[in-house]
Amino acid sequence: MAKHLLKLMDLTGEEINSLLNLADQLKYEQKHGIPHHRLEGKTLGMIFQKSSTRTRVSFEVGMYQLGGQALFLSSRDLQIGRGEPVQDTARVLSRFLDGIMIRTFAQQEVEDLARFGSIPVINGLTDFCHPCQVLADLMTIREHKGALGSLKMCYIGDGNNMANSLIVGGLKTGMAVSVATPKAYQPDPSVLEFAKAYPSFTLTEDIYEAARDADVLLTDVWASMGQEDEAQARRAVFEGYQINEELMKVAKKDAMVQHCLPAHRGEEITEETFEKHADEIFDEAENRLHAQKAVLVQLMG
Ligand code: CP
Ligand code: NVA
């Protein structure tokens, strides 16, 4: 596997599956109290330029459970927040740490950190993608439904970082993927270019067409971090791009629902549908821990 986790596009389907297998094994070990200190003495630096609950806590707890430690590095406190170039930050941090997790705006910044540093870099969300989240999603879907290859995934809403990673992760693991977004909010052109090669990929504006016979439905907020100023305008555009009980009727009877969280009830998902599928959604949140431990062991072990 590549030295970093910058985006799912860089991994093969086999590499994704083997990370999921390792995640299952680490989850088993944790649940059964089997020690798994595979990163004894290692330190992960975690740079956050945006807020986080799940990513921060799961990486920090994950490192602890693996016998290592994690440092929370807010960009408000780092010199990077005052303009120290990423080339220098990468080289300095490489002298102290064994790995870096970064959550930021531009994908290029993550790619540059990997290019100029000499330690593994993990993307903890950019405007372009959210690979760690989608590994946890795939792990959860597999736990609930078995082999991914026979399943249809449907994503409803903004063609954002989650949409981009779900399309790539879903298609690479053999799922059929259907996406419904408003015309002006489609996924990234590079992702659509990638998806074009898969006959099982569909993109539409019609949420009912996308959700038909789906095994799993996913959605995400209408306005992502950094788009707070657009929230009002987006509410008008995305009206109707919602997972609700009406939509669930056209999916498979036993269809599951996933949401990366945080959720805005009454916008991209109704309270009723969210609560009906809360067990699946919070399994997904928990699996951030296990999936990321697999990434950490793979890259830093
Ligand atoms: N889903 C997710 O990444 O959550 P946080 O923003 O809380 O890390
Ligand atoms: N699309 C959302 C995901 C949050 C986990 C955002 O970027 O804010």
PDB file of C-alpha atoms and ligand atoms in Angstrom:
ATOM      1  CA  MET A   1       0.000   0.000   0.000  1.00  0.00           C
ATOM      2  CA  ALA A   2       1.047   3.609  -0.511  1.00  0.00           C
ATOM      3  CA  LYS A   3       2.977   5.261   2.295  1.00  0.00           C
ATOM      4  CA  HIS A   4       0.133   7.695   3.037  1.00  0.00           C
ATOM      5  CA  LEU A   5      -3.666   7.829   3.113  1.00  0.00           C
ATOM      6  CA  LEU A   6      -4.350  11.011   1.146  1.00  0.00           C
ATOM      7  CA  LYS A   7      -7.448   9.878  -0.783  1.00  0.00           C
ATOM      8  CA  LEU A   8      -9.146   6.559  -1.611  1.00  0.00           C
ATOM      9  CA  MET A   9      -8.314   7.039  -5.279  1.00  0.00           C
ATOM     10  CA  ASP A  10      -4.708   6.073  -4.352  1.00  0.00           C
ATOM     11  CA  LEU A  11      -5.763   2.615  -3.042  1.00  0.00           C
ATOM     12  CA  THR A  12      -6.802  -0.486  -4.957  1.00  0.00           C
ATOM     13  CA  GLY A  13     -10.015  -2.318  -4.064  1.00  0.00           C
ATOM     14  CA  GLU A  14      -7.853  -5.109  -2.630  1.00  0.00           C
ATOM     15  CA  GLU A  15      -5.988  -2.665  -0.404  1.00  0.00           C
ATOM     16  CA  ILE A  16      -9.273  -1.235   0.867  1.00  0.00           C
ATOM     17  CA  ASN A  17     -10.566  -4.741   1.606  1.00  0.00           C
ATOM     18  CA  SER A  18      -7.405  -5.699   3.448  1.00  0.00           C
ATOM     19  CA  LEU A  19      -7.671  -2.538   5.603  1.00  0.00           C
ATOM     20  CA  LEU A  20     -11.272  -3.517   6.395  1.00  0.00           C
ATOM     21  CA  ASN A  21     -10.133  -7.034   7.362  1.00  0.00           C
ATOM     22  CA  LEU A  22      -7.471  -5.586   9.660  1.00  0.00           C
ATOM     23  CA  ALA A  23     -10.080  -3.219  11.147  1.00  0.00           C
ATOM     24  CA  ASP A  24     -12.377  -6.195  11.894  1.00  0.00           C
ATOM     25  CA  GLN A  25      -9.499  -8.003  13.574  1.00  0.00           C
ATOM     26  CA  LEU A  26      -8.522  -4.978  15.694  1.00  0.00           C
ATOM     27  CA  LYS A  27     -12.157  -4.508  16.707  1.00  0.00           C
ATOM     28  CA  TYR A  28     -12.295  -8.158  17.785  1.00  0.00           C
ATOM     29  CA  GLU A  29      -9.092  -7.770  19.794  1.00  0.00           C
ATOM     30  CA  GLN A  30     -10.358  -4.626  21.500  1.00  0.00           C
ATOM     31  CA  LYS A  31     -13.758  -6.138  22.331  1.00  0.00           C
ATOM     32  CA  HIS A  32     -12.128  -9.272  23.781  1.00  0.00           C
ATOM     33  CA  GLY A  33      -9.489  -7.453  25.809  1.00  0.00           C
ATOM     34  CA  ILE A  34      -6.655  -8.887  23.688  1.00  0.00           C
ATOM     35  CA  PRO A  35      -3.665  -6.534  23.942  1.00  0.00           C
ATOM     36  CA  HIS A  36      -2.684  -5.021  20.617  1.00  0.00           C
ATOM     37  CA  HIS A  37       0.092  -2.572  21.353  1.00  0.00           C
ATOM     38  CA  ARG A  38       1.304  -2.506  17.782  1.00  0.00           C
ATOM     39  CA  LEU A  39       2.468   1.110  17.888  1.00  0.00           C
ATOM     40  CA  GLU A  40       4.343   1.053  21.203  1.00  0.00           C
ATOM     41  CA  GLY A  41       6.387   4.237  21.614  1.00  0.00           C
ATOM     42  CA  LYS A  42       5.033   5.879  18.437  1.00  0.00           C
ATOM     43  CA  THR A  43       3.586   9.392  18.285  1.00  0.00           C
ATOM     44  CA  LEU A  44       0.929  10.720  15.918  1.00  0.00           C
ATOM     45  CA  GLY A  45       0.554  14.484  15.449  1.00  0.00           C
ATOM     46  CA  MET A  46      -3.003  15.603  14.673  1.00  0.00           C
ATOM     47  CA  ILE A  47      -3.321  18.970  12.919  1.00  0.00           C
ATOM     48  CA  PHE A  48      -6.821  20.453  12.953  1.00  0.00           C
ATOM     49  CA  GLN A  49      -7.749  23.511  10.898  1.00  0.00           C
ATOM     50  CA  LYS A  50     -11.456  22.669  11.294  1.00  0.00           C
ATOM     51  CA  SER A  51     -13.619  21.436  14.183  1.00  0.00           C
ATOM     52  CA  SER A  52     -13.983  17.769  15.024  1.00  0.00           C
ATOM     53  CA  THR A  53     -15.553  15.459  17.567  1.00  0.00           C
ATOM     54  CA  ARG A  54     -15.278  11.943  16.093  1.00  0.00           C
ATOM     55  CA  THR A  55     -12.023  12.285  14.181  1.00  0.00           C
ATOM     56  CA  ARG A  56     -10.136  13.819  17.043  1.00  0.00           C
ATOM     57  CA  VAL A  57     -11.386  11.451  19.726  1.00  0.00           C
ATOM     58  CA  SER A  58     -11.125   8.281  17.657  1.00  0.00           C
ATOM     59  CA  PHE A  59      -7.563   8.978  16.508  1.00  0.00           C
ATOM     60  CA  GLU A  60      -6.459   9.920  20.006  1.00  0.00           C
ATOM     61  CA  VAL A  61      -8.096   6.900  21.652  1.00  0.00           C
ATOM     62  CA  GLY A  62      -6.901   4.669  18.813  1.00  0.00           C
ATOM     63  CA  MET A  63      -3.265   5.642  19.307  1.00  0.00           C
ATOM     64  CA  TYR A  64      -3.609   5.071  23.051  1.00  0.00           C
ATOM     65  CA  GLN A  65      -5.101   1.605  22.530  1.00  0.00           C
ATOM     66  CA  LEU A  66      -2.256   0.763  20.149  1.00  0.00           C
ATOM     67  CA  GLY A  67       0.301   1.636  22.825  1.00  0.00           C
ATOM     68  CA  GLY A  68       1.331   4.963  21.313  1.00  0.00           C
ATOM     69  CA  GLN A  69       0.299   8.537  21.896  1.00  0.00           C
ATOM     70  CA  ALA A  70      -1.336  11.370  19.951  1.00  0.00           C
ATOM     71  CA  LEU A  71      -0.718  15.108  20.060  1.00  0.00           C
ATOM     72  CA  PHE A  72      -3.600  17.482  19.320  1.00  0.00           C
ATOM     73  CA  LEU A  73      -2.204  20.367  17.271  1.00  0.00           C
ATOM     74  CA  SER A  74      -4.700  23.135  16.640  1.00  0.00           C
ATOM     75  CA  SER A  75      -3.751  25.367  13.728  1.00  0.00           C
ATOM     76  CA  ARG A  76      -4.724  28.278  15.969  1.00  0.00           C
ATOM     77  CA  ASP A  77      -1.635  27.490  18.053  1.00  0.00           C
ATOM     78  CA  LEU A  78       0.774  26.198  15.419  1.00  0.00           C
ATOM     79  CA  GLN A  79       3.010  28.539  13.427  1.00  0.00           C
ATOM     80  CA  ILE A  80       1.341  27.128  10.291  1.00  0.00           C
ATOM     81  CA  GLY A  81      -1.668  29.262  11.320  1.00  0.00           C
ATOM     82  CA  ARG A  82       0.623  32.322  11.146  1.00  0.00           C
ATOM     83  CA  GLY A  83       1.923  31.455   7.704  1.00  0.00           C
ATOM     84  CA  GLU A  84       4.876  29.097   8.250  1.00  0.00           C
ATOM     85  CA  PRO A  85       5.060  27.213   4.946  1.00  0.00           C
ATOM     86  CA  VAL A  86       3.805  23.647   4.796  1.00  0.00           C
ATOM     87  CA  GLN A  87       7.185  22.551   3.358  1.00  0.00           C
ATOM     88  CA  ASP A  88       8.929  23.608   6.563  1.00  0.00           C
ATOM     89  CA  THR A  89       6.204  22.340   8.885  1.00  0.00           C
ATOM     90  CA  ALA A  90       6.379  18.948   7.157  1.00  0.00           C
ATOM     91  CA  ARG A  91      10.146  18.687   7.569  1.00  0.00           C
ATOM     92  CA  VAL A  92      10.131  19.788  11.203  1.00  0.00           C
ATOM     93  CA  LEU A  93       7.289  17.495  12.248  1.00  0.00           C
ATOM     94  CA  SER A  94       9.008  14.594  10.458  1.00  0.00           C
ATOM     95  CA  ARG A  95      11.909  14.964  12.909  1.00  0.00           C
ATOM     96  CA  PHE A  96       9.641  14.563  15.959  1.00  0.00           C
ATOM     97  CA  LEU A  97       6.718  12.367  14.993  1.00  0.00           C
ATOM     98  CA  ASP A  98       6.016   8.961  13.449  1.00  0.00           C
ATOM     99  CA  GLY A  99       2.888  10.055  11.570  1.00  0.00           C
ATOM    100  CA  ILE A 100       0.638  13.063  10.916  1.00  0.00           C
ATOM    101  CA  MET A 101      -3.131  13.218  10.665  1.00  0.00           C
ATOM    102  CA  ILE A 102      -4.395  16.476   9.165  1.00  0.00           C
ATOM    103  CA  ARG A 103      -7.866  17.996   8.756  1.00  0.00           C
ATOM    104  CA  THR A 104      -7.844  21.068   6.569  1.00  0.00           C
ATOM    105  CA  PHE A 105      -9.444  22.862   3.627  1.00  0.00           C
ATOM    106  CA  ALA A 106      -7.304  22.322   0.517  1.00  0.00           C
ATOM    107  CA  GLN A 107      -6.423  18.786  -0.587  1.00  0.00           C
ATOM    108  CA  GLN A 108      -3.182  20.238  -1.965  1.00  0.00           C
ATOM    109  CA  GLU A 109      -2.006  21.046   1.555  1.00  0.00           C
ATOM    110  CA  VAL A 110      -2.312  17.384   2.555  1.00  0.00           C
ATOM    111  CA  GLU A 111      -0.541  16.263  -0.606  1.00  0.00           C
ATOM    112  CA  ASP A 112       2.244  18.801   0.064  1.00  0.00           C
ATOM    113  CA  LEU A 113       2.670  17.659   3.651  1.00  0.00           C
ATOM    114  CA  ALA A 114       3.222  14.129   2.328  1.00  0.00           C
ATOM    115  CA  ARG A 115       5.538  15.329  -0.414  1.00  0.00           C
ATOM    116  CA  PHE A 116       7.826  17.427   1.768  1.00  0.00           C
ATOM    117  CA  GLY A 117       7.768  15.325   4.938  1.00  0.00           C
ATOM    118  CA  SER A 118       9.248  11.876   5.430  1.00  0.00           C
ATOM    119  CA  ILE A 119       6.569  10.256   7.623  1.00  0.00           C
ATOM    120  CA  PRO A 120       3.095   8.859   6.788  1.00  0.00           C
ATOM    121  CA  VAL A 121       0.323  11.444   6.337  1.00  0.00           C
ATOM    122  CA  ILE A 122      -3.356  10.612   6.901  1.00  0.00           C
ATOM    123  CA  ASN A 123      -6.163  12.774   5.535  1.00  0.00           C
ATOM    124  CA  GLY A 124      -8.668  13.443   8.320  1.00  0.00           C
ATOM    125  CA  LEU A 125     -10.956  15.422   5.937  1.00  0.00           C
ATOM    126  CA  THR A 126     -10.424  18.069   3.314  1.00  0.00           C
ATOM    127  CA  ASP A 127     -12.890  19.954   1.136  1.00  0.00           C
ATOM    128  CA  PHE A 128     -12.210  17.241  -1.474  1.00  0.00           C
ATOM    129  CA  CYS A 129     -12.538  14.006   0.471  1.00  0.00           C
ATOM    130  CA  HIS A 130     -12.973  12.120   3.746  1.00  0.00           C
ATOM    131  CA  PRO A 131     -11.273   8.740   3.284  1.00  0.00           C
ATOM    132  CA  CYS A 132     -11.157   7.701   6.977  1.00  0.00           C
ATOM    133  CA  GLN A 133     -14.914   8.208   7.304  1.00  0.00           C
ATOM    134  CA  VAL A 134     -15.653   6.139   4.226  1.00  0.00           C
ATOM    135  CA  LEU A 135     -13.445   3.266   5.420  1.00  0.00           C
ATOM    136  CA  ALA A 136     -15.595   3.227   8.580  1.00  0.00           C
ATOM    137  CA  ASP A 137     -18.757   3.353   6.449  1.00  0.00           C
ATOM    138  CA  LEU A 138     -17.648   0.411   4.294  1.00  0.00           C
ATOM    139  CA  MET A 139     -16.700  -1.527   7.430  1.00  0.00           C
ATOM    140  CA  THR A 140     -20.153  -0.897   8.928  1.00  0.00           C
ATOM    141  CA  ILE A 141     -22.021  -1.796   5.758  1.00  0.00           C
ATOM    142  CA  ARG A 142     -20.032  -5.041   5.520  1.00  0.00           C
ATOM    143  CA  GLU A 143     -20.784  -5.859   9.183  1.00  0.00           C
ATOM    144  CA  HIS A 144     -24.501  -5.386   8.652  1.00  0.00           C
ATOM    145  CA  LYS A 145     -24.927  -6.721   5.124  1.00  0.00           C
ATOM    146  CA  GLY A 146     -21.990  -9.024   4.369  1.00  0.00           C
ATOM    147  CA  ALA A 147     -19.982  -8.898   1.133  1.00  0.00           C
ATOM    148  CA  LEU A 148     -20.028  -5.427  -0.425  1.00  0.00           C
ATOM    149  CA  GLY A 149     -19.848  -6.654  -4.010  1.00  0.00           C
ATOM    150  CA  SER A 150     -23.556  -7.463  -4.334  1.00  0.00           C
ATOM    151  CA  LEU A 151     -24.878  -4.255  -2.776  1.00  0.00           C
ATOM    152  CA  LYS A 152     -26.240  -0.956  -4.085  1.00  0.00           C
ATOM    153  CA  MET A 153     -25.181   2.228  -2.298  1.00  0.00           C
ATOM    154  CA  CYS A 154     -27.175   5.435  -2.749  1.00  0.00           C
ATOM    155  CA  TYR A 155     -25.974   8.910  -1.753  1.00  0.00           C
ATOM    156  CA  ILE A 156     -28.409  11.828  -1.572  1.00  0.00           C
ATOM    157  CA  GLY A 157     -27.444  15.493  -1.212  1.00  0.00           C
ATOM    158  CA  ASP A 158     -24.397  17.683  -1.722  1.00  0.00           C
ATOM    159  CA  GLY A 159     -21.670  16.443  -4.068  1.00  0.00           C
ATOM    160  CA  ASN A 160     -19.115  17.166  -1.342  1.00  0.00           C
ATOM    161  CA  ASN A 161     -16.113  15.472   0.309  1.00  0.00           C
ATOM    162  CA  MET A 162     -18.303  12.596   1.552  1.00  0.00           C
ATOM    163  CA  ALA A 163     -19.874  12.067  -1.869  1.00  0.00           C
ATOM    164  CA  ASN A 164     -16.445  12.027  -3.522  1.00  0.00           C
ATOM    165  CA  SER A 165     -15.035   9.415  -1.145  1.00  0.00           C
ATOM    166  CA  LEU A 166     -18.173   7.263  -1.114  1.00  0.00           C
ATOM    167  CA  ILE A 167     -18.231   7.055  -4.899  1.00  0.00           C
ATOM    168  CA  VAL A 168     -14.587   5.977  -5.072  1.00  0.00           C
ATOM    169  CA  GLY A 169     -14.744   3.620  -2.075  1.00  0.00           C
ATOM    170  CA  GLY A 170     -18.043   2.085  -3.152  1.00  0.00           C
ATOM    171  CA  LEU A 171     -17.030   1.463  -6.745  1.00  0.00           C
ATOM    172  CA  LYS A 172     -13.573   0.142  -5.824  1.00  0.00           C
ATOM    173  CA  THR A 173     -15.112  -2.425  -3.481  1.00  0.00           C
ATOM    174  CA  GLY A 174     -17.550  -3.607  -6.150  1.00  0.00           C
ATOM    175  CA  MET A 175     -20.741  -1.852  -5.060  1.00  0.00           C
ATOM    176  CA  ALA A 176     -23.221  -0.281  -7.440  1.00  0.00           C
ATOM    177  CA  VAL A 177     -23.295   3.439  -6.612  1.00  0.00           C
ATOM    178  CA  SER A 178     -26.091   5.877  -7.385  1.00  0.00           C
ATOM    179  CA  VAL A 179     -25.906   9.548  -6.495  1.00  0.00           C
ATOM    180  CA  ALA A 180     -28.597  12.238  -6.491  1.00  0.00           C
ATOM    181  CA  THR A 181     -27.479  15.872  -6.251  1.00  0.00           C
ATOM    182  CA  PRO A 182     -28.764  19.179  -7.606  1.00  0.00           C
ATOM    183  CA  LYS A 183     -27.200  19.912 -10.994  1.00  0.00           C
ATOM    184  CA  ALA A 184     -24.890  22.673  -9.716  1.00  0.00           C
ATOM    185  CA  TYR A 185     -23.671  20.615  -6.757  1.00  0.00           C
ATOM    186  CA  GLN A 186     -22.365  17.477  -8.418  1.00  0.00           C
ATOM    187  CA  PRO A 187     -19.311  15.581  -7.112  1.00  0.00           C
ATOM    188  CA  ASP A 188     -15.807  16.654  -8.145  1.00  0.00           C
ATOM    189  CA  PRO A 189     -15.143  16.329 -11.916  1.00  0.00           C
ATOM    190  CA  SER A 190     -12.120  14.069 -11.272  1.00  0.00           C
ATOM    191  CA  VAL A 191     -14.353  11.680  -9.327  1.00  0.00           C
ATOM    192  CA  LEU A 192     -16.989  11.685 -12.067  1.00  0.00           C
ATOM    193  CA  GLU A 193     -14.246  10.974 -14.584  1.00  0.00           C
ATOM    194  CA  PHE A 194     -13.130   7.999 -12.474  1.00  0.00           C
ATOM    195  CA  ALA A 195     -16.705   6.761 -12.036  1.00  0.00           C
ATOM    196  CA  LYS A 196     -17.444   6.929 -15.764  1.00  0.00           C
ATOM    197  CA  ALA A 197     -15.597   3.635 -16.267  1.00  0.00           C
ATOM    198  CA  TYR A 198     -18.075   1.804 -14.012  1.00  0.00           C
ATOM    199  CA  PRO A 199     -21.390   0.840 -15.646  1.00  0.00           C
ATOM    200  CA  SER A 200     -22.870   0.428 -12.145  1.00  0.00           C
ATOM    201  CA  PHE A 201     -22.474   4.179 -11.418  1.00  0.00           C
ATOM    202  CA  THR A 202     -25.392   6.546 -11.920  1.00  0.00           C
ATOM    203  CA  LEU A 203     -25.787  10.278 -11.300  1.00  0.00           C
ATOM    204  CA  THR A 204     -29.182  11.958 -11.318  1.00  0.00           C
ATOM    205  CA  GLU A 205     -31.112  14.880  -9.842  1.00  0.00           C
ATOM    206  CA  ASP A 206     -33.968  12.532  -8.900  1.00  0.00           C
ATOM    207  CA  ILE A 207     -33.664  11.132  -5.363  1.00  0.00           C
ATOM    208  CA  TYR A 208     -36.298   8.441  -6.009  1.00  0.00           C
ATOM    209  CA  GLU A 209     -34.485   7.159  -9.049  1.00  0.00           C
ATOM    210  CA  ALA A 210     -31.224   7.006  -7.075  1.00  0.00           C
ATOM    211  CA  ALA A 211     -32.739   5.275  -4.052  1.00  0.00           C
ATOM    212  CA  ARG A 212     -34.632   2.576  -5.945  1.00  0.00           C
ATOM    213  CA  ASP A 213     -33.689  -0.891  -4.596  1.00  0.00           C
ATOM    214  CA  ALA A 214     -30.736   0.510  -2.652  1.00  0.00           C
ATOM    215  CA  ASP A 215     -29.264  -1.608   0.169  1.00  0.00           C
ATOM    216  CA  VAL A 216     -27.777   1.399   1.924  1.00  0.00           C
ATOM    217  CA  LEU A 217     -28.672   5.101   1.804  1.00  0.00           C
ATOM    218  CA  LEU A 218     -26.262   7.819   2.868  1.00  0.00           C
ATOM    219  CA  THR A 219     -26.436  11.553   3.154  1.00  0.00           C
ATOM    220  CA  ASP A 220     -24.482  14.454   4.630  1.00  0.00           C
ATOM    221  CA  VAL A 221     -25.052  18.075   5.644  1.00  0.00           C
ATOM    222  CA  TRP A 222     -26.152  20.575   2.985  1.00  0.00           C
ATOM    223  CA  ALA A 223     -23.481  23.086   4.080  1.00  0.00           C
ATOM    224  CA  SER A 224     -20.074  21.737   5.051  1.00  0.00           C
ATOM    225  CA  MET A 225     -17.465  23.286   7.337  1.00  0.00           C
ATOM    226  CA  GLY A 226     -16.222  26.452   5.670  1.00  0.00           C
ATOM    227  CA  GLN A 227     -19.566  27.014   3.872  1.00  0.00           C
ATOM    228  CA  GLU A 228     -21.375  28.566   6.828  1.00  0.00           C
ATOM    229  CA  ASP A 229     -22.024  31.767   4.830  1.00  0.00           C
ATOM    230  CA  GLU A 230     -23.840  29.770   2.150  1.00  0.00           C
ATOM    231  CA  ALA A 231     -26.045  27.844   4.577  1.00  0.00           C
ATOM    232  CA  GLN A 232     -29.155  29.912   3.936  1.00  0.00           C
ATOM    233  CA  ALA A 233     -28.887  29.793   0.145  1.00  0.00           C
ATOM    234  CA  ARG A 234     -28.087  26.099   0.225  1.00  0.00           C
ATOM    235  CA  ARG A 235     -31.209  25.355   2.262  1.00  0.00           C
ATOM    236  CA  ALA A 236     -33.276  26.551  -0.689  1.00  0.00           C
ATOM    237  CA  VAL A 237     -31.291  24.578  -3.288  1.00  0.00           C
ATOM    238  CA  PHE A 238     -31.229  21.307  -1.326  1.00  0.00           C
ATOM    239  CA  GLU A 239     -34.856  21.338  -0.191  1.00  0.00           C
ATOM    240  CA  GLY A 240     -36.145  17.836  -0.952  1.00  0.00           C
ATOM    241  CA  TYR A 241     -32.708  16.200  -0.989  1.00  0.00           C
ATOM    242  CA  GLN A 242     -33.651  14.389   2.173  1.00  0.00           C
ATOM    243  CA  ILE A 243     -33.673  10.810   3.461  1.00  0.00           C
ATOM    244  CA  ASN A 244     -37.129  10.264   4.915  1.00  0.00           C
ATOM    245  CA  GLU A 245     -39.701   7.500   5.277  1.00  0.00           C
ATOM    246  CA  GLU A 246     -41.225   8.250   1.836  1.00  0.00           C
ATOM    247  CA  LEU A 247     -37.847   7.739   0.196  1.00  0.00           C
ATOM    248  CA  MET A 248     -37.091   4.603   2.235  1.00  0.00           C
ATOM    249  CA  LYS A 249     -40.176   2.981   0.644  1.00  0.00           C
ATOM    250  CA  VAL A 250     -38.457   2.728  -2.751  1.00  0.00           C
ATOM    251  CA  ALA A 251     -35.243   1.265  -1.292  1.00  0.00           C
ATOM    252  CA  LYS A 252     -34.897  -2.419  -0.348  1.00  0.00           C
ATOM    253  CA  LYS A 253     -37.138  -3.403   2.572  1.00  0.00           C
ATOM    254  CA  ASP A 254     -34.171  -4.004   4.872  1.00  0.00           C
ATOM    255  CA  ALA A 255     -32.132  -1.041   3.612  1.00  0.00           C
ATOM    256  CA  MET A 256     -29.768   0.554   6.110  1.00  0.00           C
ATOM    257  CA  VAL A 257     -28.960   4.243   6.597  1.00  0.00           C
ATOM    258  CA  GLN A 258     -25.562   5.790   7.279  1.00  0.00           C
ATOM    259  CA  HIS A 259     -24.662   9.361   8.220  1.00  0.00           C
ATOM    260  CA  CYS A 260     -21.112  10.502   8.944  1.00  0.00           C
ATOM    261  CA  LEU A 261     -22.424  13.001  11.536  1.00  0.00           C
ATOM    262  CA  PRO A 262     -22.967  15.661  12.667  1.00  0.00           C
ATOM    263  CA  ALA A 263     -26.559  15.451  11.325  1.00  0.00           C
ATOM    264  CA  HIS A 264     -29.018  18.266  10.760  1.00  0.00           C
ATOM    265  CA  ARG A 265     -32.381  16.703  11.492  1.00  0.00           C
ATOM    266  CA  GLY A 266     -35.143  18.141   9.334  1.00  0.00           C
ATOM    267  CA  GLU A 267     -32.655  19.031   6.581  1.00  0.00           C
ATOM    268  CA  GLU A 268     -30.792  16.116   4.950  1.00  0.00           C
ATOM    269  CA  ILE A 269     -32.554  13.502   7.107  1.00  0.00           C
ATOM    270  CA  THR A 270     -35.735  13.447   9.177  1.00  0.00           C
ATOM    271  CA  GLU A 271     -35.693  12.834  12.907  1.00  0.00           C
ATOM    272  CA  GLU A 272     -37.871   9.738  12.373  1.00  0.00           C
ATOM    273  CA  THR A 273     -35.587   8.049   9.851  1.00  0.00           C
ATOM    274  CA  PHE A 274     -32.478   9.013  11.790  1.00  0.00           C
ATOM    275  CA  GLU A 275     -33.805   7.459  15.002  1.00  0.00           C
ATOM    276  CA  LYS A 276     -35.045   4.298  13.239  1.00  0.00           C
ATOM    277  CA  HIS A 277     -31.500   3.735  11.996  1.00  0.00           C
ATOM    278  CA  ALA A 278     -29.636   5.123  15.000  1.00  0.00           C
ATOM    279  CA  ASP A 279     -27.985   1.774  15.826  1.00  0.00           C
ATOM    280  CA  GLU A 280     -26.463   1.571  12.337  1.00  0.00           C
ATOM    281  CA  ILE A 281     -25.408   5.226  12.439  1.00  0.00           C
ATOM    282  CA  PHE A 282     -23.699   4.942  15.820  1.00  0.00           C
ATOM    283  CA  ASP A 283     -22.035   1.657  14.790  1.00  0.00           C
ATOM    284  CA  GLU A 284     -20.647   3.716  11.911  1.00  0.00           C
ATOM    285  CA  ALA A 285     -19.386   6.358  14.343  1.00  0.00           C
ATOM    286  CA  GLU A 286     -17.757   3.683  16.533  1.00  0.00           C
ATOM    287  CA  ASN A 287     -16.108   2.084  13.538  1.00  0.00           C
ATOM    288  CA  ARG A 288     -14.123   5.260  12.929  1.00  0.00           C
ATOM    289  CA  LEU A 289     -11.966   4.016  15.801  1.00  0.00           C
ATOM    290  CA  HIS A 290     -11.407   0.532  14.422  1.00  0.00           C
ATOM    291  CA  ALA A 291     -10.960   1.532  10.780  1.00  0.00           C
ATOM    292  CA  GLN A 292      -8.443   4.232  11.695  1.00  0.00           C
ATOM    293  CA  LYS A 293      -6.496   1.890  13.949  1.00  0.00           C
ATOM    294  CA  ALA A 294      -6.116  -0.311  10.875  1.00  0.00           C
ATOM    295  CA  VAL A 295      -4.804   2.663   8.884  1.00  0.00           C
ATOM    296  CA  LEU A 296      -2.402   3.615  11.690  1.00  0.00           C
ATOM    297  CA  VAL A 297      -1.052   0.065  12.018  1.00  0.00           C
ATOM    298  CA  GLN A 298      -0.727  -0.306   8.252  1.00  0.00           C
ATOM    299  CA  LEU A 299       1.148   2.980   7.804  1.00  0.00           C
ATOM    300  CA  MET A 300       3.074   3.364  11.071  1.00  0.00           C
ATOM    301  CA  GLY A 301       3.503  -0.254  12.258  1.00  0.00           C
TER     302      GLY A 301
HETATM  303  N1   CP B   1     -17.725  12.497  10.786  1.00  0.00           N
HETATM  304  C1   CP B   1     -16.700  13.254  11.248  1.00  0.00           C
HETATM  305  O1   CP B   1     -15.628  13.357  10.663  1.00  0.00           O
HETATM  306  O2   CP B   1     -16.959  13.824  12.458  1.00  0.00           O
HETATM  307  P1   CP B   1     -16.105  14.989  13.149  1.00  0.00           P
HETATM  308  O3   CP B   1     -16.217  16.204  12.275  1.00  0.00           O
HETATM  309  O4   CP B   1     -16.744  15.152  14.487  1.00  0.00           O
HETATM  310  O5   CP B   1     -14.677  14.539  13.246  1.00  0.00           O
HETATM  311  N1  NVA B   2     -19.221  17.374   4.621  1.00  0.00           N
HETATM  312  C1  NVA B   2     -19.021  17.605   6.034  1.00  0.00           C
HETATM  313  C2  NVA B   2     -18.515  16.357   6.701  1.00  0.00           C
HETATM  314  C3  NVA B   2     -18.287  16.496   8.175  1.00  0.00           C
HETATM  315  C4  NVA B   2     -17.740  15.253   8.796  1.00  0.00           C
HETATM  316  C5  NVA B   2     -18.039  18.755   6.219  1.00  0.00           C
HETATM  317  O1  NVA B   2     -17.041  18.805   5.511  1.00  0.00           O
HETATM  318  O2  NVA B   2     -18.295  19.604   7.074  1.00  0.00           O
END
